[in-house]
Amino acid sequence: MTKQTYTLIVNGAERKISAKPNTTLMDVLRDDLHLTGVKDGCATGHCGACTVIKDGESVRSCLVRMKQADGANILTIEGLTAEAAAETAEPPIRPSADSPIPLHPIQQAYIDQGATQCGFCTPGFIMASKALLDKTPNPSLEEIYDGHRWNICRCTGHNAIIRAVQQAAGQKTPPLPAANPSLKTIGKPLPRPDAVEKVTGAGKYADDLYMAGMLYARAYRSDYPHAKLLTVDLSKARALPGVAAVLTADDIPGRILSGVHDLDWPVLCYDKVRYVGDALALVAAESEEIAAEALKLIDVEYEPLPVVTGPKEAAAEGAPLVHPEHKTGNLFAHYHLDQGDLEAGFAEADVIIEREYTTQTVEHGFIEPEAGLAVPEADGRITVYCGGQIPFSDREQIAATLGVPEDRIRVVNMLIGGGFGGKEDVTVQIFTALLAQATGRPVKMTFSRAESLRVHSKRHATIIKMKTGAKKDGALIAHHVEVYGDAGAYASLSGHVMLRTTTHAAGAYEIPNVLVDTYAMYTNNVPSGAFRGFGVTQSAFAMESQMDQLAEALGMSPLDIRRKNILAIGKKTLAGQTLTESCGLPQALELVAAEMEKHDFVAAEGDKRRAWGVACAYKNVGFGSGAYDAAGAEVEIFDDGSAAVRAGAAEIGQGLVGILAQTVSEELGVPYSRVKVTVADTDWTPDGMATTASRQTFVTGNAARHAAAEVRLMLAQTAAELLDAPPDSLIFADGMVSANGGSIPLSQVAQAARREGRVPKINYQYAAPHTEQYQHFAFGFAAQAALVEVDTKTGKTRVLKVIAANDVGRALNPLALQGQVEGSISMGMGMALQEKFV
């Protein structure tokens, strides 16, 4: 099909476009005009990230062909600035003196309400909001739902987005939940430092990068779940004009296996494939179309092998072996934990409940597919721009595969469109680097949504058998658990995930006599790895179900049996760890119970039945179990009084950049807006280890806090001389240093310190408290209730209301925290009611 010339009015300017008739508007806006605020989340119309306004209507630009767009007036997120705002009754808003970007009231509302987290879906949502409010200035809740029906946000749970639309419409929005009183900066509901670039579409994700001479990469993947590789013929693909390189395992100069902890995942398969999605070959070509065509020309001959379909099948005698070289067969990991005397405990029990529970494989559903760009540098190094959760691990794995020292590789995280654990394993990082090394040219690779779904690790499917004994008064006395987890074809983080399933197998309750055995089994399914909750989710589901069964058998209320056994100060976890501080779970449960009493409902109405469900949970903070858990941060004060924080952790939407800015602002008295945070650049930031286990606020936050405190001590020496006051009498606040009624700007102090040879810059390495096996230095606790309606005729289920109380310690930023809690509730409901990866 030949190209034709089309005319578009884009953000008020006429543009002549040469494109094939079936080229999508999204591709033209992104690839030709580089309006990368238009995001490609699926290219099939399912996510709404590419939403723009076409002739006054919101459209998913991935579904609009150029032959349908000729002559259209297109507004993208980039156009929604001063010019777009001037068309409304309200003037544009500047969020602060430090931001040169004028904002539309809708964009400002998204910032104010915390409606952007990872930010990838945000431009599409804002354009849908704009189209809605242009037509319906005062929308009802149902109209807000309908106006965004094609848009998906996996981070926020949509609640904050609804509030943002209501604010933009001039409607009243609810206040933030109650939290501890704030300090100067810590504890205040401040907007994210990266919010402006996310609501304007200016922020760059890996797929938004373009370079001259850039090649496009694709991977050839197996359609067989288990098969021996007989022959791989690349001749036709290599001969295709426009193909720059085709690589297999034979072309890897270094290590051929990858893995975050266990090296069992081939970078490119060389002897056999173990799941549908295993990569066999890589192609780099002058265009995506040529790369896709080259994949079709690769000929592979397989010998199918017997398939291991699940963890119980994997454990059966004589089961086919996924990794024949593995010493324990299909058993990847086994964890055993016991306390007390299980047999004696069951002998004392008045009621025993024995059930088997299953949880399904679940997809993370982050809206940004995996993407990366590898760039060969003039000095022979390679820089990889990507979006992983463990950048220094990515660097190590890339270097090992390429056969070069780590200092020859630089990994730079761009903005990351969500992760939830699904971006801890390497994906595009090694592929792009290999191809860049082979071709000497920049190489970009972006997974399609179908490829992303097919390839990356998932939440573990589990089979959990529980036997629990209780006394007549509801006291739990004995608990026996057996767990089989589906690790999939490769280890990923299965060992660590299944360890958490083990240590949390009794839920948030104290039980004196317990025995738990957990088995992580290799299968020929998609690999399982890290996912929000990290193995605790599966145990919590089973244990909370067990508690309800026990309550019914004992004639107790679900609330009372939980009150009887709930973890509290002085009680022991299943792993034998005595809680000595910071356990607000009993208070959280009572807050939920009190709130439940305020809501009347009709229990039975026709075919519909309604009831409250209640649950408790707790989750570790940090690695625990004796693992070294540390992070570094560097803090610097510049001569203009502004501050910089550099940390190697990943920002995936959870709000770390804001926490680091607040922490340094609090310690140094620098205005929050004048603290610049740089994360995850292996050349410039100290290692923060993995962004996982809810650890970064604690470890990197403490590293930044200590670094800032040492900078303050350094500056205090200079300021004391300038103000003729003792160092311990100085007050650092609002960019000033004060004492004895006098004050000077922090900038002046920084300049004087540099003249004296003291550079106000500190790199601090913080190590979390040491832990013993199966134990942790901190936990988070939560209690929730859900009012649920079930249609007994159709089976349709509706969650009418959720009440959540969380013991979070100090709420460092209530706005960000609310978004995290609401998003996790939404994700939990999805797993409970709707989501299953097949």
Short mmCIF file of C-alpha atoms in Angstrom, two decimals, residues 101-552:
data_model
loop_
_atom_site.label_atom_id
_atom_site.label_comp_id
_atom_site.label_asym_id
_atom_site.label_seq_id
_atom_site.Cartn_x
_atom_site.Cartn_y
_atom_site.Cartn_z
CA ILE A 101 4.63 25.33 32.19
CA PRO A 102 1.13 26.83 32.37
CA LEU A 103 -1.47 24.24 33.30
CA HIS A 104 -5.08 23.75 32.33
CA PRO A 105 -7.44 23.50 35.33
CA ILE A 106 -7.94 19.80 34.59
CA GLN A 107 -4.20 19.19 34.70
CA GLN A 108 -3.95 21.09 37.98
CA ALA A 109 -6.83 19.06 39.43
CA TYR A 110 -5.03 15.82 38.58
CA ILE A 111 -2.01 17.11 40.51
CA ASP A 112 -4.03 18.37 43.48
CA GLN A 113 -5.94 15.11 43.86
CA GLY A 114 -2.94 12.81 43.45
CA ALA A 115 -4.51 11.38 40.31
CA THR A 116 -1.19 10.65 38.65
CA GLN A 117 1.14 7.99 40.01
CA CYS A 118 3.23 6.26 37.36
CA GLY A 119 1.72 8.79 34.98
CA PHE A 120 1.64 6.67 31.85
CA CYS A 121 -2.14 6.63 31.57
CA THR A 122 -2.53 10.23 32.75
CA PRO A 123 -2.46 12.10 29.40
CA GLY A 124 -5.16 9.83 27.97
CA PHE A 125 -7.32 10.29 31.05
CA ILE A 126 -6.91 14.06 30.99
CA MET A 127 -7.94 14.25 27.35
CA ALA A 128 -11.02 12.13 28.10
CA SER A 129 -11.77 14.45 31.03
CA LYS A 130 -11.40 17.49 28.78
CA ALA A 131 -13.80 16.07 26.18
CA LEU A 132 -16.31 15.21 28.91
CA LEU A 133 -16.22 18.59 30.64
CA ASP A 134 -16.42 20.48 27.36
CA LYS A 135 -19.78 18.82 26.75
CA THR A 136 -20.93 18.25 30.31
CA PRO A 137 -19.49 20.94 32.60
CA ASN A 138 -21.18 19.55 35.72
CA PRO A 139 -21.15 15.77 35.26
CA SER A 140 -22.76 13.24 37.54
CA LEU A 141 -20.74 10.31 38.87
CA GLU A 142 -22.24 8.03 36.24
CA GLU A 143 -21.34 10.53 33.52
CA ILE A 144 -17.75 10.63 34.81
CA TYR A 145 -17.63 6.83 34.67
CA ASP A 146 -19.02 6.83 31.15
CA GLY A 147 -16.69 9.60 29.95
CA HIS A 148 -13.67 7.50 30.90
CA ARG A 149 -15.03 4.06 30.07
CA TRP A 150 -12.20 3.32 27.63
CA ASN A 151 -9.43 4.43 29.98
CA ILE A 152 -7.62 2.15 32.43
CA CYS A 153 -5.40 3.13 35.36
CA ARG A 154 -3.76 0.28 37.23
CA CYS A 155 -2.15 2.50 39.89
CA THR A 156 -4.84 4.71 41.40
CA GLY A 157 -7.92 2.54 41.35
CA HIS A 158 -9.61 5.49 39.55
CA ASN A 159 -10.89 7.14 42.76
CA ALA A 160 -8.40 10.01 42.63
CA ILE A 161 -9.16 10.49 38.94
CA ILE A 162 -12.86 10.83 39.71
CA ARG A 163 -12.05 13.42 42.37
CA ALA A 164 -9.86 15.30 39.90
CA VAL A 165 -12.70 15.53 37.40
CA GLN A 166 -15.04 16.68 40.15
CA GLN A 167 -12.55 19.37 41.20
CA ALA A 168 -12.12 20.55 37.62
CA ALA A 169 -15.92 20.76 37.35
CA GLY A 170 -16.09 22.90 40.49
CA GLN A 171 -17.71 20.17 42.54
CA LYS A 172 -16.94 19.40 46.17
CA THR A 173 -14.38 16.67 46.82
CA PRO A 174 -13.91 14.70 50.06
CA PRO A 175 -11.04 15.52 52.42
CA LEU A 176 -8.01 13.29 52.87
CA PRO A 177 -8.24 10.49 55.47
CA ALA A 178 -7.03 11.28 58.98
CA ALA A 179 -3.28 10.97 59.58
CA ASN A 180 -0.66 12.05 62.12
CA PRO A 181 0.05 15.80 62.44
CA SER A 182 2.66 17.03 60.00
CA LEU A 183 6.09 18.45 60.63
CA LYS A 184 7.43 21.29 58.48
CA THR A 185 7.32 19.20 55.30
CA ILE A 186 6.94 15.57 56.35
CA GLY A 187 3.30 14.64 56.77
CA LYS A 188 1.95 17.25 54.37
CA PRO A 189 -0.10 16.22 51.30
CA LEU A 190 2.33 17.68 48.78
CA PRO A 191 2.12 17.01 45.03
CA ARG A 192 4.64 14.72 43.38
CA PRO A 193 7.78 16.47 42.07
CA ASP A 194 7.23 14.74 38.73
CA ALA A 195 3.53 15.55 38.54
CA VAL A 196 3.83 18.47 36.10
CA GLU A 197 5.74 16.49 33.49
CA LYS A 198 3.24 13.66 33.80
CA VAL A 199 0.08 15.76 33.44
CA THR A 200 1.54 17.69 30.50
CA GLY A 201 2.92 14.69 28.63
CA ALA A 202 6.42 16.18 28.77
CA GLY A 203 7.87 13.31 30.78
CA LYS A 204 9.72 10.67 28.80
CA TYR A 205 9.28 6.92 29.12
CA ALA A 206 11.65 4.55 27.32
CA ASP A 207 9.45 4.12 24.26
CA ASP A 208 9.28 7.91 23.89
CA LEU A 209 12.97 8.09 22.93
CA TYR A 210 14.05 8.46 19.32
CA MET A 211 17.58 8.74 17.91
CA ALA A 212 19.05 9.24 14.46
CA GLY A 213 20.09 5.93 12.94
CA MET A 214 18.04 3.97 15.48
CA LEU A 215 17.27 0.34 14.76
CA TYR A 216 14.11 -1.48 15.88
CA ALA A 217 14.32 -4.84 17.61
CA ARG A 218 12.02 -7.81 17.86
CA ALA A 219 12.37 -11.26 19.44
CA TYR A 220 11.45 -14.60 17.92
CA ARG A 221 9.57 -16.56 20.57
CA SER A 222 8.49 -20.13 21.00
CA ASP A 223 4.91 -21.25 20.43
CA TYR A 224 5.65 -24.50 22.25
CA PRO A 225 5.48 -24.86 26.05
CA HIS A 226 8.17 -27.56 26.09
CA ALA A 227 10.24 -28.69 23.14
CA LYS A 228 13.74 -29.59 22.07
CA LEU A 229 15.35 -27.28 19.51
CA LEU A 230 16.51 -29.26 16.50
CA THR A 231 17.40 -26.57 13.95
CA VAL A 232 17.17 -22.79 13.72
CA ASP A 233 17.55 -21.41 10.19
CA LEU A 234 18.23 -17.66 10.07
CA SER A 235 19.41 -17.37 6.46
CA LYS A 236 16.24 -15.89 4.99
CA ALA A 237 15.85 -13.39 7.83
CA ARG A 238 19.45 -12.24 7.53
CA ALA A 239 19.07 -11.79 3.77
CA LEU A 240 16.03 -9.52 4.08
CA PRO A 241 16.89 -5.94 3.01
CA GLY A 242 16.85 -3.59 5.97
CA VAL A 243 17.85 -6.24 8.51
CA ALA A 244 20.98 -5.16 10.42
CA ALA A 245 21.45 -8.18 12.67
CA VAL A 246 19.94 -11.51 13.63
CA LEU A 247 21.32 -13.07 16.81
CA THR A 248 20.95 -16.39 18.60
CA ALA A 249 22.57 -17.83 21.71
CA ASP A 250 25.63 -18.68 19.58
CA ASP A 251 26.24 -14.93 19.18
CA ILE A 252 26.26 -14.12 22.88
CA PRO A 253 29.84 -13.21 23.87
CA GLY A 254 29.36 -13.67 27.61
CA ARG A 255 27.07 -15.47 30.04
CA ILE A 256 24.10 -17.16 28.39
CA LEU A 257 21.92 -17.43 31.50
CA SER A 258 20.18 -14.61 33.35
CA GLY A 259 18.24 -14.22 36.58
CA VAL A 260 17.79 -11.80 39.45
CA HIS A 261 19.06 -14.39 41.94
CA ASP A 262 19.19 -17.78 40.23
CA LEU A 263 20.84 -18.12 36.83
CA ASP A 264 18.48 -20.53 35.09
CA TRP A 265 16.74 -18.33 32.47
CA PRO A 266 18.47 -18.44 29.05
CA VAL A 267 18.95 -15.03 27.49
CA LEU A 268 18.21 -16.86 24.23
CA CYS A 269 17.27 -20.54 24.28
CA TYR A 270 19.90 -22.86 22.84
CA ASP A 271 18.86 -26.43 23.61
CA LYS A 272 15.15 -26.38 24.36
CA VAL A 273 12.23 -24.08 25.17
CA ARG A 274 10.33 -24.31 28.45
CA TYR A 275 7.28 -22.07 28.03
CA VAL A 276 5.26 -20.32 25.37
CA GLY A 277 7.19 -17.09 25.01
CA ASP A 278 10.78 -18.25 25.40
CA ALA A 279 13.06 -16.15 23.15
CA LEU A 280 15.21 -17.94 20.56
CA ALA A 281 16.48 -15.14 18.33
CA LEU A 282 16.73 -11.36 18.09
CA VAL A 283 16.31 -9.15 15.04
CA ALA A 284 17.38 -5.53 14.56
CA ALA A 285 16.13 -3.75 11.48
CA GLU A 286 15.64 -0.30 9.98
CA SER A 287 11.92 -0.29 10.83
CA GLU A 288 9.46 -2.16 12.98
CA GLU A 289 7.77 -3.48 9.85
CA ILE A 290 11.00 -4.98 8.53
CA ALA A 291 11.82 -6.49 11.92
CA ALA A 292 8.38 -8.10 12.07
CA GLU A 293 8.79 -9.45 8.53
CA ALA A 294 12.18 -10.91 9.42
CA LEU A 295 10.66 -12.89 12.29
CA LYS A 296 8.37 -14.61 9.81
CA LEU A 297 11.41 -15.77 7.83
CA ILE A 298 13.05 -17.58 10.75
CA ASP A 299 12.56 -21.33 10.46
CA VAL A 300 12.71 -23.42 13.63
CA GLU A 301 12.32 -27.17 13.88
CA TYR A 302 11.14 -28.48 17.26
CA GLU A 303 10.71 -31.84 18.90
CA PRO A 304 7.77 -31.45 21.31
CA LEU A 305 8.34 -32.72 24.85
CA PRO A 306 5.83 -33.73 27.56
CA VAL A 307 4.39 -30.70 29.30
CA VAL A 308 4.26 -30.06 33.06
CA THR A 309 0.98 -28.19 33.54
CA GLY A 310 0.86 -27.39 37.26
CA PRO A 311 2.72 -27.64 40.59
CA LYS A 312 1.02 -30.82 41.78
CA GLU A 313 1.70 -32.46 38.40
CA ALA A 314 5.31 -31.30 38.67
CA ALA A 315 5.64 -33.02 42.05
CA ALA A 316 4.22 -36.33 40.85
CA GLU A 317 6.51 -39.31 40.58
CA GLY A 318 7.86 -39.69 37.06
CA ALA A 319 6.86 -36.17 35.99
CA PRO A 320 8.73 -34.75 32.98
CA LEU A 321 11.64 -32.57 34.12
CA VAL A 322 11.61 -28.92 33.17
CA HIS A 323 15.30 -28.58 34.11
CA PRO A 324 16.85 -32.06 34.01
CA GLU A 325 20.10 -30.65 35.39
CA HIS A 326 18.38 -29.37 38.54
CA LYS A 327 19.43 -31.58 41.45
CA THR A 328 16.00 -31.69 43.10
CA GLY A 329 14.05 -32.29 39.91
CA ASN A 330 11.05 -30.02 39.47
CA LEU A 331 11.28 -28.86 43.08
CA PHE A 332 12.86 -25.42 42.92
CA ALA A 333 12.55 -24.55 46.61
CA HIS A 334 11.11 -26.04 49.80
CA TYR A 335 10.47 -24.11 53.02
CA HIS A 336 9.64 -25.70 56.34
CA LEU A 337 8.56 -23.80 59.43
CA ASP A 338 7.24 -25.19 62.69
CA GLN A 339 6.52 -23.90 66.19
CA GLY A 340 5.19 -25.71 69.25
CA ASP A 341 3.61 -29.15 69.21
CA LEU A 342 1.14 -29.51 66.33
CA GLU A 343 -0.28 -32.88 67.39
CA ALA A 344 -0.92 -31.71 70.94
CA GLY A 345 -2.51 -28.55 69.64
CA PHE A 346 -5.03 -30.39 67.52
CA ALA A 347 -5.77 -32.70 70.45
CA GLU A 348 -6.85 -29.66 72.46
CA ALA A 349 -8.98 -28.18 69.68
CA ASP A 350 -12.77 -28.13 70.02
CA VAL A 351 -13.28 -27.37 66.33
CA ILE A 352 -11.07 -28.32 63.37
CA ILE A 353 -11.57 -26.93 59.88
CA GLU A 354 -9.71 -28.47 56.96
CA ARG A 355 -9.99 -26.89 53.49
CA GLU A 356 -8.06 -26.59 50.25
CA TYR A 357 -7.82 -23.21 48.55
CA THR A 358 -6.49 -22.26 45.13
CA THR A 359 -5.31 -18.95 43.78
CA GLN A 360 -4.89 -18.23 40.11
CA THR A 361 -2.08 -16.81 38.01
CA VAL A 362 -2.52 -13.03 37.80
CA GLU A 363 -1.08 -10.48 35.38
CA HIS A 364 0.40 -7.22 36.68
CA GLY A 365 -1.35 -5.14 34.05
CA PHE A 366 1.00 -2.16 34.16
CA ILE A 367 -0.10 0.14 31.35
CA GLU A 368 3.39 0.78 29.95
CA PRO A 369 4.73 -2.27 28.10
CA GLU A 370 8.40 -3.06 28.55
CA ALA A 371 10.65 -0.82 26.47
CA GLY A 372 14.32 0.12 26.22
CA LEU A 373 16.87 1.90 24.07
CA ALA A 374 20.55 0.87 24.03
CA VAL A 375 23.04 3.42 22.72
CA PRO A 376 26.70 2.71 21.88
CA GLU A 377 28.80 5.62 23.15
CA ALA A 378 31.91 7.15 21.57
CA ASP A 379 34.12 5.64 24.26
CA GLY A 380 32.87 2.11 23.58
CA ARG A 381 30.50 1.97 26.52
CA ILE A 382 26.78 1.21 26.12
CA THR A 383 24.01 3.18 27.78
CA VAL A 384 20.69 1.44 28.24
CA TYR A 385 17.63 3.62 28.81
CA CYS A 386 14.87 1.49 30.26
CA GLY A 387 12.43 1.05 33.12
CA GLY A 388 13.46 -1.73 35.50
CA GLN A 389 12.96 -2.07 39.23
CA ILE A 390 16.55 -3.13 40.00
CA PRO A 391 18.83 -0.95 37.83
CA PHE A 392 22.14 -2.12 39.30
CA SER A 393 21.10 -5.76 38.86
CA ASP A 394 20.17 -4.90 35.28
CA ARG A 395 23.67 -3.47 34.78
CA GLU A 396 25.32 -6.61 36.17
CA GLN A 397 23.25 -8.91 34.00
CA ILE A 398 23.80 -6.85 30.85
CA ALA A 399 27.56 -6.68 31.42
CA ALA A 400 27.80 -10.42 32.12
CA THR A 401 25.89 -11.26 28.94
CA LEU A 402 27.96 -8.91 26.80
CA GLY A 403 31.17 -10.17 28.37
CA VAL A 404 32.35 -6.73 29.49
CA PRO A 405 33.14 -5.16 32.88
CA GLU A 406 30.21 -3.50 34.63
CA ASP A 407 31.76 -0.07 34.26
CA ARG A 408 31.30 -0.39 30.50
CA ILE A 409 27.54 -0.39 30.97
CA ARG A 410 25.36 2.48 32.15
CA VAL A 411 21.70 1.91 33.00
CA VAL A 412 19.41 4.93 33.12
CA ASN A 413 15.81 4.58 34.20
CA MET A 414 13.35 6.75 32.37
CA LEU A 415 9.91 7.38 33.82
CA ILE A 416 8.35 3.98 34.47
CA GLY A 417 4.72 3.28 33.68
CA GLY A 418 4.01 0.98 36.60
CA GLY A 419 5.66 -2.23 37.70
CA PHE A 420 4.10 -3.82 40.80
CA GLY A 421 7.00 -6.29 40.81
CA GLY A 422 6.63 -7.23 37.15
CA LYS A 423 9.69 -5.23 36.10
CA GLU A 424 12.19 -6.82 38.48
CA ASP A 425 13.29 -9.41 35.90
CA VAL A 426 15.29 -8.17 32.92
CA THR A 427 13.43 -8.13 29.63
CA VAL A 428 14.44 -5.68 26.89
CA GLN A 429 17.59 -4.51 28.68
CA ILE A 430 19.88 -7.36 27.62
CA PHE A 431 18.31 -7.71 24.17
CA THR A 432 18.85 -4.10 23.17
CA ALA A 433 22.38 -4.05 24.56
CA LEU A 434 23.35 -7.21 22.66
CA LEU A 435 22.06 -5.77 19.41
CA ALA A 436 23.69 -2.39 20.01
CA GLN A 437 26.99 -4.16 20.65
CA ALA A 438 26.60 -6.23 17.49
CA THR A 439 25.57 -3.36 15.19
CA GLY A 440 27.26 -0.34 16.71
CA ARG A 441 23.97 1.55 16.41
CA PRO A 442 21.21 2.61 18.82
CA VAL A 443 18.58 -0.10 19.18
CA LYS A 444 15.09 0.32 20.60
CA MET A 445 12.78 -2.51 21.60
CA THR A 446 9.22 -2.16 22.83
CA PHE A 447 7.06 -5.15 23.62
CA SER A 448 3.59 -5.26 22.14
CA ARG A 449 0.87 -5.70 24.71
CA ALA A 450 0.39 -9.30 23.58
CA GLU A 451 4.12 -9.98 23.95
CA SER A 452 4.22 -8.34 27.36
CA LEU A 453 1.33 -10.47 28.57
CA ARG A 454 2.91 -13.59 27.15
CA VAL A 455 6.43 -13.13 28.44
CA HIS A 456 6.93 -11.45 31.80
CA SER A 457 6.55 -13.15 35.16
CA LYS A 458 3.17 -13.29 36.95
CA ARG A 459 1.69 -13.74 40.41
CA HIS A 460 2.13 -17.34 41.55
CA ALA A 461 -0.79 -19.68 41.26
CA THR A 462 -1.01 -21.72 44.46
CA ILE A 463 -2.74 -24.71 45.96
CA ILE A 464 -3.01 -24.20 49.72
CA LYS A 465 -4.21 -26.90 52.08
CA MET A 466 -5.04 -25.68 55.61
CA LYS A 467 -6.07 -27.48 58.73
CA THR A 468 -6.82 -25.22 61.68
CA GLY A 469 -7.95 -26.01 65.21
CA ALA A 470 -9.63 -23.63 67.67
CA LYS A 471 -10.98 -23.70 71.21
CA LYS A 472 -14.64 -23.01 72.00
CA ASP A 473 -13.83 -19.39 72.83
CA GLY A 474 -12.35 -18.92 69.37
CA ALA A 475 -8.67 -19.09 70.36
CA LEU A 476 -6.61 -20.60 67.55
CA ILE A 477 -4.58 -23.50 68.89
CA ALA A 478 -3.11 -25.41 65.92
CA HIS A 479 -2.46 -24.73 62.26
CA HIS A 480 -1.08 -27.04 59.56
CA VAL A 481 -0.41 -25.65 56.07
CA GLU A 482 0.84 -27.20 52.86
CA VAL A 483 1.44 -24.93 49.86
CA TYR A 484 2.28 -25.82 46.28
CA GLY A 485 3.32 -22.79 44.22
CA ASP A 486 3.64 -22.68 40.45
CA ALA A 487 7.10 -21.19 39.81
CA GLY A 488 6.70 -21.54 36.08
CA ALA A 489 9.55 -22.30 33.72
CA TYR A 490 12.26 -20.27 35.47
CA ALA A 491 13.11 -19.25 39.02
CA SER A 492 12.68 -15.48 38.80
CA LEU A 493 11.95 -14.59 42.45
CA SER A 494 9.97 -17.71 43.31
CA GLY A 495 12.21 -18.65 46.22
CA HIS A 496 11.70 -15.32 47.95
CA VAL A 497 7.99 -15.09 47.11
CA MET A 498 7.22 -18.56 48.42
CA LEU A 499 9.23 -17.82 51.55
CA ARG A 500 6.81 -14.97 52.30
CA THR A 501 3.88 -17.29 51.65
CA THR A 502 5.40 -19.53 54.29
CA THR A 503 6.13 -16.92 56.96
CA HIS A 504 2.66 -15.37 56.59
CA ALA A 505 0.73 -18.63 56.34
CA ALA A 506 -1.08 -18.00 59.64
CA GLY A 507 -2.24 -14.58 58.53
CA ALA A 508 -2.27 -11.73 61.05
CA TYR A 509 -2.92 -14.03 64.00
CA GLU A 510 -1.01 -15.67 66.84
CA ILE A 511 -1.15 -19.47 66.86
CA PRO A 512 1.06 -21.42 69.28
CA ASN A 513 1.33 -24.68 67.32
CA VAL A 514 2.05 -24.47 63.61
CA LEU A 515 3.67 -26.43 60.84
CA VAL A 516 4.07 -25.11 57.29
CA ASP A 517 5.60 -26.75 54.24
CA THR A 518 5.81 -24.78 51.01
CA TYR A 519 6.98 -26.16 47.67
CA ALA A 520 7.84 -23.98 44.68
CA MET A 521 7.68 -26.19 41.60
CA TYR A 522 9.05 -25.74 38.11
CA THR A 523 6.36 -26.12 35.41
CA ASN A 524 6.05 -25.24 31.74
CA ASN A 525 3.86 -22.27 32.50
CA VAL A 526 4.85 -18.63 32.26
CA PRO A 527 7.42 -17.85 34.99
CA SER A 528 6.10 -16.54 38.28
CA GLY A 529 7.85 -13.78 40.18
CA ALA A 530 7.37 -10.66 42.21
CA PHE A 531 3.92 -9.08 42.39
CA ARG A 532 2.44 -6.63 44.88
CA GLY A 533 1.96 -8.60 48.09
CA PHE A 534 4.86 -10.92 47.19
CA GLY A 535 3.35 -14.24 48.24
CA VAL A 536 1.53 -12.86 51.27
CA THR A 537 -1.59 -12.25 49.17
CA GLN A 538 -2.13 -15.96 48.59
CA SER A 539 -1.70 -16.85 52.26
CA ALA A 540 -3.96 -14.02 53.35
CA PHE A 541 -6.77 -15.17 51.06
CA ALA A 542 -6.60 -18.72 52.37
CA MET A 543 -6.26 -17.77 56.04
CA GLU A 544 -9.05 -15.19 56.00
CA SER A 545 -11.32 -17.75 54.34
CA GLN A 546 -10.35 -20.23 57.03
CA MET A 547 -11.18 -17.71 59.76
CA ASP A 548 -14.67 -17.24 58.37
CA GLN A 549 -15.19 -21.00 58.29
CA LEU A 550 -14.06 -21.27 61.91
CA ALA A 551 -16.31 -18.40 62.99
CA GLU A 552 -19.31 -20.09 61.42
#
